[in-house]
Every structure is written in C-alpha cells, then in structure tokens.
PDB file of C-alpha atoms in Angstrom:
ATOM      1  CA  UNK A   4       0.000   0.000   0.000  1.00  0.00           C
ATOM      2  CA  UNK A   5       2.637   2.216   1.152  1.00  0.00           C
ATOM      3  CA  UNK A   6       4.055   2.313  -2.819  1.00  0.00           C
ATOM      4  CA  UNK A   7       1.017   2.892  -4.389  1.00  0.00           C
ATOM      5  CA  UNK A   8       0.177   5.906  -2.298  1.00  0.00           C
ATOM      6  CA  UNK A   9       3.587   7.675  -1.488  1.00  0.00           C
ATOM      7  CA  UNK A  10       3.010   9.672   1.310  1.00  0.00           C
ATOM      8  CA  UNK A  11       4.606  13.208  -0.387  1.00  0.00           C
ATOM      9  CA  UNK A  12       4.404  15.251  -3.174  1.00  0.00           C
ATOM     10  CA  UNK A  13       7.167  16.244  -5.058  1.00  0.00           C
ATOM     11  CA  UNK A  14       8.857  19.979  -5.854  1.00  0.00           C
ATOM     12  CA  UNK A  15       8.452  20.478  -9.579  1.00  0.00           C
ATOM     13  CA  UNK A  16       5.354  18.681  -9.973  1.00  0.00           C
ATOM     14  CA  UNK A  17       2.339  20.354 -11.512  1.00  0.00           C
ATOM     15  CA  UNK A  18      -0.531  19.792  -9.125  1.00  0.00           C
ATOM     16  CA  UNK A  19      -4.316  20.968  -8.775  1.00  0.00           C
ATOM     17  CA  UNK A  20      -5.291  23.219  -5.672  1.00  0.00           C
ATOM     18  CA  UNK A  21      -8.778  23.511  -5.003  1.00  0.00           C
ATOM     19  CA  UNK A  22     -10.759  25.951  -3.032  1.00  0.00           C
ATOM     20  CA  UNK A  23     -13.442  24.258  -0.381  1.00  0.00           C
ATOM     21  CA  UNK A  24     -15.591  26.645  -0.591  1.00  0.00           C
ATOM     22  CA  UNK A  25     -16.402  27.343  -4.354  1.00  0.00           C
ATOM     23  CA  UNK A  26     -14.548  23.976  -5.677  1.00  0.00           C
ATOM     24  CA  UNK A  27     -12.922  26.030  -8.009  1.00  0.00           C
ATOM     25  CA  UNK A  28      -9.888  24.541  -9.364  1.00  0.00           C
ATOM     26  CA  UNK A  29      -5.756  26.060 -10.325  1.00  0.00           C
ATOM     27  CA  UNK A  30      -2.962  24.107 -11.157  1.00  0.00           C
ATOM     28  CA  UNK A  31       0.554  25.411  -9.651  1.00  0.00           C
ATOM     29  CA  UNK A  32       3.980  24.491  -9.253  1.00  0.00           C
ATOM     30  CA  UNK A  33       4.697  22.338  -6.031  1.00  0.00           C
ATOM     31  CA  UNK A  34       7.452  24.536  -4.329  1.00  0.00           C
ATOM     32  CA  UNK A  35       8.389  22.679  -1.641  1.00  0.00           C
ATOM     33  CA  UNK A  36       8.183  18.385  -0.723  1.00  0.00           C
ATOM     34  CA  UNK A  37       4.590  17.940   0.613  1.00  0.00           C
ATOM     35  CA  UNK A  38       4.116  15.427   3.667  1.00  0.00           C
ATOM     36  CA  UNK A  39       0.908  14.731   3.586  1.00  0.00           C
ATOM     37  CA  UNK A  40      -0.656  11.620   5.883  1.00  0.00           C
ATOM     38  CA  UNK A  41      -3.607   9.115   5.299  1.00  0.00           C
ATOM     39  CA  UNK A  42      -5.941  11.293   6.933  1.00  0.00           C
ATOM     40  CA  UNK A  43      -4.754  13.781   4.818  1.00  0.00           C
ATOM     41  CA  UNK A  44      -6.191  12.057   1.443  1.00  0.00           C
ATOM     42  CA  UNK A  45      -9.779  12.842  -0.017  1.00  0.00           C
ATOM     43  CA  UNK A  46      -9.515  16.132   2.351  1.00  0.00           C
ATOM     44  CA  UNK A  47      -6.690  18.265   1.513  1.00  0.00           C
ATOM     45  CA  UNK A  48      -5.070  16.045  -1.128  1.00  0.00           C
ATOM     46  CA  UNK A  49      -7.193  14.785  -3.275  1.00  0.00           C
ATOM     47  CA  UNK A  50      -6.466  12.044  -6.022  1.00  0.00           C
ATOM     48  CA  UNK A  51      -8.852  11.614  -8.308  1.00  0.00           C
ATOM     49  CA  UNK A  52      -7.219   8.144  -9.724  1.00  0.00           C
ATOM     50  CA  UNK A  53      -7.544   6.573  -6.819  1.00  0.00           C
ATOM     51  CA  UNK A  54     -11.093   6.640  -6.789  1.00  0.00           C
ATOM     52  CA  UNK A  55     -11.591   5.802 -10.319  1.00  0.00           C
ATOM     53  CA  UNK A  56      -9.579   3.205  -9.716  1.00  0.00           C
ATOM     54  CA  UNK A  57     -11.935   1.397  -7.287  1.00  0.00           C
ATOM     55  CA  UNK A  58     -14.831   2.327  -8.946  1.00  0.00           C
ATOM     56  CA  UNK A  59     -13.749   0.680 -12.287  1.00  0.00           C
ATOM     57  CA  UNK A  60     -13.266  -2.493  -9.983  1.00  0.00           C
ATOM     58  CA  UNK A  61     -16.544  -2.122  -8.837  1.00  0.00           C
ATOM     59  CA  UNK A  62     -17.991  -1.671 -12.182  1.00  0.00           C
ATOM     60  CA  UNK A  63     -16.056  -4.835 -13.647  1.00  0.00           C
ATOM     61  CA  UNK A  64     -17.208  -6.976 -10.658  1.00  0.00           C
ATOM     62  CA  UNK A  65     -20.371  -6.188  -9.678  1.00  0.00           C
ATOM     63  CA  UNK A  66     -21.902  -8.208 -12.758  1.00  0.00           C
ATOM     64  CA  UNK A  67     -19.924 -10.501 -13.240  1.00  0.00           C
ATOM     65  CA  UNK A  68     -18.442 -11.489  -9.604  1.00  0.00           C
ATOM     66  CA  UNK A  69     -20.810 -10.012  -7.233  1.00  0.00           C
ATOM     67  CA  UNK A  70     -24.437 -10.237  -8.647  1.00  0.00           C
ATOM     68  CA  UNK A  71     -23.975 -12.663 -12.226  1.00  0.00           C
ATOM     69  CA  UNK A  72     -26.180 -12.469 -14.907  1.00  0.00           C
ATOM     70  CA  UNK A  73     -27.727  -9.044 -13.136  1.00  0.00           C
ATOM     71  CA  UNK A  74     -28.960  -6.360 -15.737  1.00  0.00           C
ATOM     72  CA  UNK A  75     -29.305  -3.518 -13.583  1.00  0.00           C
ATOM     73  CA  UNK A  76     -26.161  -2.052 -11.005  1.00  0.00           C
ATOM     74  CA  UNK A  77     -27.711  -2.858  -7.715  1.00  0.00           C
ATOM     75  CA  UNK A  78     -28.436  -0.157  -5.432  1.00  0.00           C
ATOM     76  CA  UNK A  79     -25.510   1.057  -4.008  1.00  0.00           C
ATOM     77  CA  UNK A  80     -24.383   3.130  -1.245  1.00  0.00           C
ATOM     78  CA  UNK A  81     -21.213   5.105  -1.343  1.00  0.00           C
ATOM     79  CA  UNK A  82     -20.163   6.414   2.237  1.00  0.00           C
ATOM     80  CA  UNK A  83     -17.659   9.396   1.432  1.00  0.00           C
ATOM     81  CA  UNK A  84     -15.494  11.524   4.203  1.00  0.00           C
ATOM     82  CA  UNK A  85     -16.878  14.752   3.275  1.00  0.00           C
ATOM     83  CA  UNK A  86     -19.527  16.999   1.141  1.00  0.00           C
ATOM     84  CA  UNK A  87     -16.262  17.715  -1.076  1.00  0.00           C
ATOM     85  CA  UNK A  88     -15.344  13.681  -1.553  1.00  0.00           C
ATOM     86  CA  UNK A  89     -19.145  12.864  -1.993  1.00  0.00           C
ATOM     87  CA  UNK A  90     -18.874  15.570  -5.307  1.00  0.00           C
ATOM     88  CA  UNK A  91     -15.565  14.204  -6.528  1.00  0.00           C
ATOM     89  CA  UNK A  92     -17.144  10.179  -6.174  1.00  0.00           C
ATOM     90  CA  UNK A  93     -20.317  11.094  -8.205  1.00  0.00           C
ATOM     91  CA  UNK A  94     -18.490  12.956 -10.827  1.00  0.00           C
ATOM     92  CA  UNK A  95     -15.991   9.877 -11.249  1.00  0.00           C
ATOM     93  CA  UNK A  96     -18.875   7.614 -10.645  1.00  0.00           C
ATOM     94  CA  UNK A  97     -20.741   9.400 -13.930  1.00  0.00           C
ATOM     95  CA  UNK A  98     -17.725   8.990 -15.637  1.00  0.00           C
ATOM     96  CA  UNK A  99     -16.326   5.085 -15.035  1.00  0.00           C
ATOM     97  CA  UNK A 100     -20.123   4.208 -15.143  1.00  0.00           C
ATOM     98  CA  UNK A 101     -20.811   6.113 -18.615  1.00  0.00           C
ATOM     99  CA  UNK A 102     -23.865   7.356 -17.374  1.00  0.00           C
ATOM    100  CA  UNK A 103     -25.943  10.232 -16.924  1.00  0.00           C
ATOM    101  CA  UNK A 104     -26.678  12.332 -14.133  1.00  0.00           C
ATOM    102  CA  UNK A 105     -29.979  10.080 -13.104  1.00  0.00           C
ATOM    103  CA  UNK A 106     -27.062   7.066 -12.494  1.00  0.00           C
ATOM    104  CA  UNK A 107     -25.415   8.788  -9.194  1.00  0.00           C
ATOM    105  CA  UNK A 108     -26.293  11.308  -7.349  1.00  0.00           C
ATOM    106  CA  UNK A 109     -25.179  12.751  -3.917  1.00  0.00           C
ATOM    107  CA  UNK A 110     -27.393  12.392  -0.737  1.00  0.00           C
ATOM    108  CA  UNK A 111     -26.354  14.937   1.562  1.00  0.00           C
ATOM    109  CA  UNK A 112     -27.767  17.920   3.667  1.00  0.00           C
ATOM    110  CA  UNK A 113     -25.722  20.035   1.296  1.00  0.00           C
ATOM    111  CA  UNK A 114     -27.202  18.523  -1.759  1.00  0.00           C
ATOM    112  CA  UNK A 115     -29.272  21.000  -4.235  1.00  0.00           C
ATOM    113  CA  UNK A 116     -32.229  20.147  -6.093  1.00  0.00           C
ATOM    114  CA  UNK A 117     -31.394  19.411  -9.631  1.00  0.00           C
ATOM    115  CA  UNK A 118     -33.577  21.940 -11.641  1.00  0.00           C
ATOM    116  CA  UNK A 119     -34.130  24.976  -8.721  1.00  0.00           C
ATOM    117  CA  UNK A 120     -30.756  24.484  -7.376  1.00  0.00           C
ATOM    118  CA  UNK A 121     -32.383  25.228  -4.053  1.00  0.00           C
ATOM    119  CA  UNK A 122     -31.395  22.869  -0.926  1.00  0.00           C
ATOM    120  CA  UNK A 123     -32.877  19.309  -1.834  1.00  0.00           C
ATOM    121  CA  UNK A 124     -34.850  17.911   1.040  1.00  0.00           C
ATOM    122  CA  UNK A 125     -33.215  14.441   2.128  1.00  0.00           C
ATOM    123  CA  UNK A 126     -36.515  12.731   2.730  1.00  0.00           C
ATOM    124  CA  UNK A 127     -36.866  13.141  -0.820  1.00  0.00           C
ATOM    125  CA  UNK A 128     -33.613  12.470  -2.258  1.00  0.00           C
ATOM    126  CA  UNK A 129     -33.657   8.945  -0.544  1.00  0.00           C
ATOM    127  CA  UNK A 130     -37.090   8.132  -1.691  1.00  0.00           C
ATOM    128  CA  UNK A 131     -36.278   8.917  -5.072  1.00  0.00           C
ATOM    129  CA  UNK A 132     -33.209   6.593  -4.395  1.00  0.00           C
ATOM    130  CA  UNK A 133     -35.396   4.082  -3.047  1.00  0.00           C
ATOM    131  CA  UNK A 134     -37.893   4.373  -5.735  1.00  0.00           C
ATOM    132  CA  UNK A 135     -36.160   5.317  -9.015  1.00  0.00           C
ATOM    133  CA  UNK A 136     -34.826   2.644 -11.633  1.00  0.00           C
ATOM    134  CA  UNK A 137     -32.241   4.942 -13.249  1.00  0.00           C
ATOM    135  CA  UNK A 138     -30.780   5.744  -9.573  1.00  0.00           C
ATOM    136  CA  UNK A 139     -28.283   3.415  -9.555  1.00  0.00           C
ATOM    137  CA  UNK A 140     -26.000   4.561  -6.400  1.00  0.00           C
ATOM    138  CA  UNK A 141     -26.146   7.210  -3.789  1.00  0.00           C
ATOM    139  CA  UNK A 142     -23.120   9.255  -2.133  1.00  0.00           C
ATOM    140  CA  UNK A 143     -23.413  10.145   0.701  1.00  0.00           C
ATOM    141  CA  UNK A 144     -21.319  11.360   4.274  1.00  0.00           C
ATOM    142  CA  UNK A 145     -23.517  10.415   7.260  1.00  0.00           C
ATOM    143  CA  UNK A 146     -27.037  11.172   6.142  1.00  0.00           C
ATOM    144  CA  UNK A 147     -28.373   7.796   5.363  1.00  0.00           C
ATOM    145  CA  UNK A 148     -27.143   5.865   8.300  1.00  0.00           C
ATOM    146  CA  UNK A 149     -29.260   4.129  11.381  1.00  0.00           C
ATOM    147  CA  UNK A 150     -32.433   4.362  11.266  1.00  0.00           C
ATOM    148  CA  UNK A 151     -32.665   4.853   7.669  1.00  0.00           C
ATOM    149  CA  UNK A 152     -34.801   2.153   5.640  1.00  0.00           C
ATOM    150  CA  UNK A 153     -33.395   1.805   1.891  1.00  0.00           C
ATOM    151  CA  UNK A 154     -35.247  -1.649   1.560  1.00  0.00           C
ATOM    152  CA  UNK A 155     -33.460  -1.922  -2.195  1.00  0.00           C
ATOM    153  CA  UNK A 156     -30.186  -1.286  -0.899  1.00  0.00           C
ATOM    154  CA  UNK A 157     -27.512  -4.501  -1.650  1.00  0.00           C
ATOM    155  CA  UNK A 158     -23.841  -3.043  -1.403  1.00  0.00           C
ATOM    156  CA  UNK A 159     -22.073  -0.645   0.430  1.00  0.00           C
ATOM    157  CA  UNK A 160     -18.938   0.930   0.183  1.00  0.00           C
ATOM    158  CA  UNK A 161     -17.056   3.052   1.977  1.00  0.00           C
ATOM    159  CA  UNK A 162     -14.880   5.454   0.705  1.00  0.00           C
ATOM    160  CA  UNK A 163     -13.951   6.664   4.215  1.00  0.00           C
ATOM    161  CA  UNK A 164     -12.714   5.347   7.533  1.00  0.00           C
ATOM    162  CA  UNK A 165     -15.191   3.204   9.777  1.00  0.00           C
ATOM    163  CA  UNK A 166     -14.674   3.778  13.604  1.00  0.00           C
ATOM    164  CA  UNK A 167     -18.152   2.759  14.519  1.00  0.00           C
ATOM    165  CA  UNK A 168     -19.481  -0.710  15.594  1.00  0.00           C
ATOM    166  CA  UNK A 169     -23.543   0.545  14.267  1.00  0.00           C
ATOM    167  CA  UNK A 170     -21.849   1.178  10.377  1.00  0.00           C
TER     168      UNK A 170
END
C-alpha cells in the first residue's frame, strides 16, 4: 500500500489546488516536498485516480463477480469523508459508469435540487433513491445511516474510515 500511495508530493510537480468553498480549481507548481498523511487524502489532497480506480473495480465486478447475470447495477451506497469527496465520487462515478446524471447522485444535507438548485430535502432524495430505476448509487457522508430504511439497498462501500461498531 505504502508504494502505491507515497506519502509526499514532489517539488516540480504540476498539481491541482482547489478551493473548499467554491470547488474552483488552479494548477501550480509544487514549491516545496509535501508530507501529507492518510488522513490527509480525499480532504486536503485529493487524487482523483484513486477513486476511479476502485470504482472501475466495482464496475467490472459487480456483474460478473458479485451479482452474475444481473442487468441492472444494484443499489448502491457510497459512504464518502466529506460533502467535497461525496462531489468528486459522483463525478468519477458518472464517468467510469458512462452514465448520466440520473445514475449517481449525492445524498447529503448540502445537496441541491437538480432543476431549482435550491437545498434538496433528504426525505426526498432517498425516496427517489429508493424508488427510481435509473438511480443506480447514492453518495453520501452520514445522512443515510441508522435508522434509515433503503429496503433496495444490496452493497455498500465506503470510501472513508469506519470507527463505529452501528456502520
């Protein structure tokens, strides 16, 4: 593990810096070595292969290994470590998937209705997750968790550290 995830980034290298608050991306220079640790990864250093990595062995498995012969991606729920990860899973998710925006979405209290753009409200979200045939797999952070019904639900996956006996 410890090779395929070096634990610093290297002076020279062109990397992307992202602002948290608008998401708004600019490449730069790396000045300096960066140390960086695990806990670091998916918050303030983000790479975007290494989730498209296990997503691409999700898609070639879940078919063929995991559910054979199935037609339809099971539901699937995608535990991420922040609002920030949950954005950067559904966009790869869209893209390894080749699917639309109906495929994936994110289920979070910071997610916005598709067509107002106003807050979406989560009761919602996960009944239209429950309910829908195109919605494939939700992201989410700690929104759908006990207490929460998805009777469809088959797989989960988490994207994130698990310190708690009721996950």
């Amino acid at each position: 593990p410890d090779a395929a995830l070096p634990e610093r980034g290297h002076q020279g290298f062109l990397i992307d810096h992202r602002s948290k608050a608008s998401r708004k991306a600019r490449q730069e220079v790396l000045a300096d070595d960066l140390d960086y640790t695990p806990a670091d990864l998916d918050r303030s250093v983000v790479v975007p292969d290494q989730i498209r990595t296990i997503l691409r062995t999700y898609r070639d498995i879940v078919q063929t290994e995991l559910f054979p012969d199935r037609v339809l991606v099971p539901k699937t729920l995608i535990f991420a470590k922040d609002d920030s990860h949950a954005e950067d899973i559904v966009h790869l998710c869209r893209e390894v998937f080749g699917k639309g925006n109906d495929f994936c979405k994110k289920i979070t209290y910071q997610a916005k209705h598709p067509v107002t753009g106003k807050p979406a409200k989560s009761k919602e979200l996960i009944r239209e997750f429950c309910l829908s045939p195109t919605l494939r797999i939700a992201v989410t952070v700690d929104m759908i968790a006990t207490g929460t019904d998805v009777k469809p639900l088959e797989v989960l996956v988490f994207l994130r550290d698990v310190r708690s006996r009721v996950y």
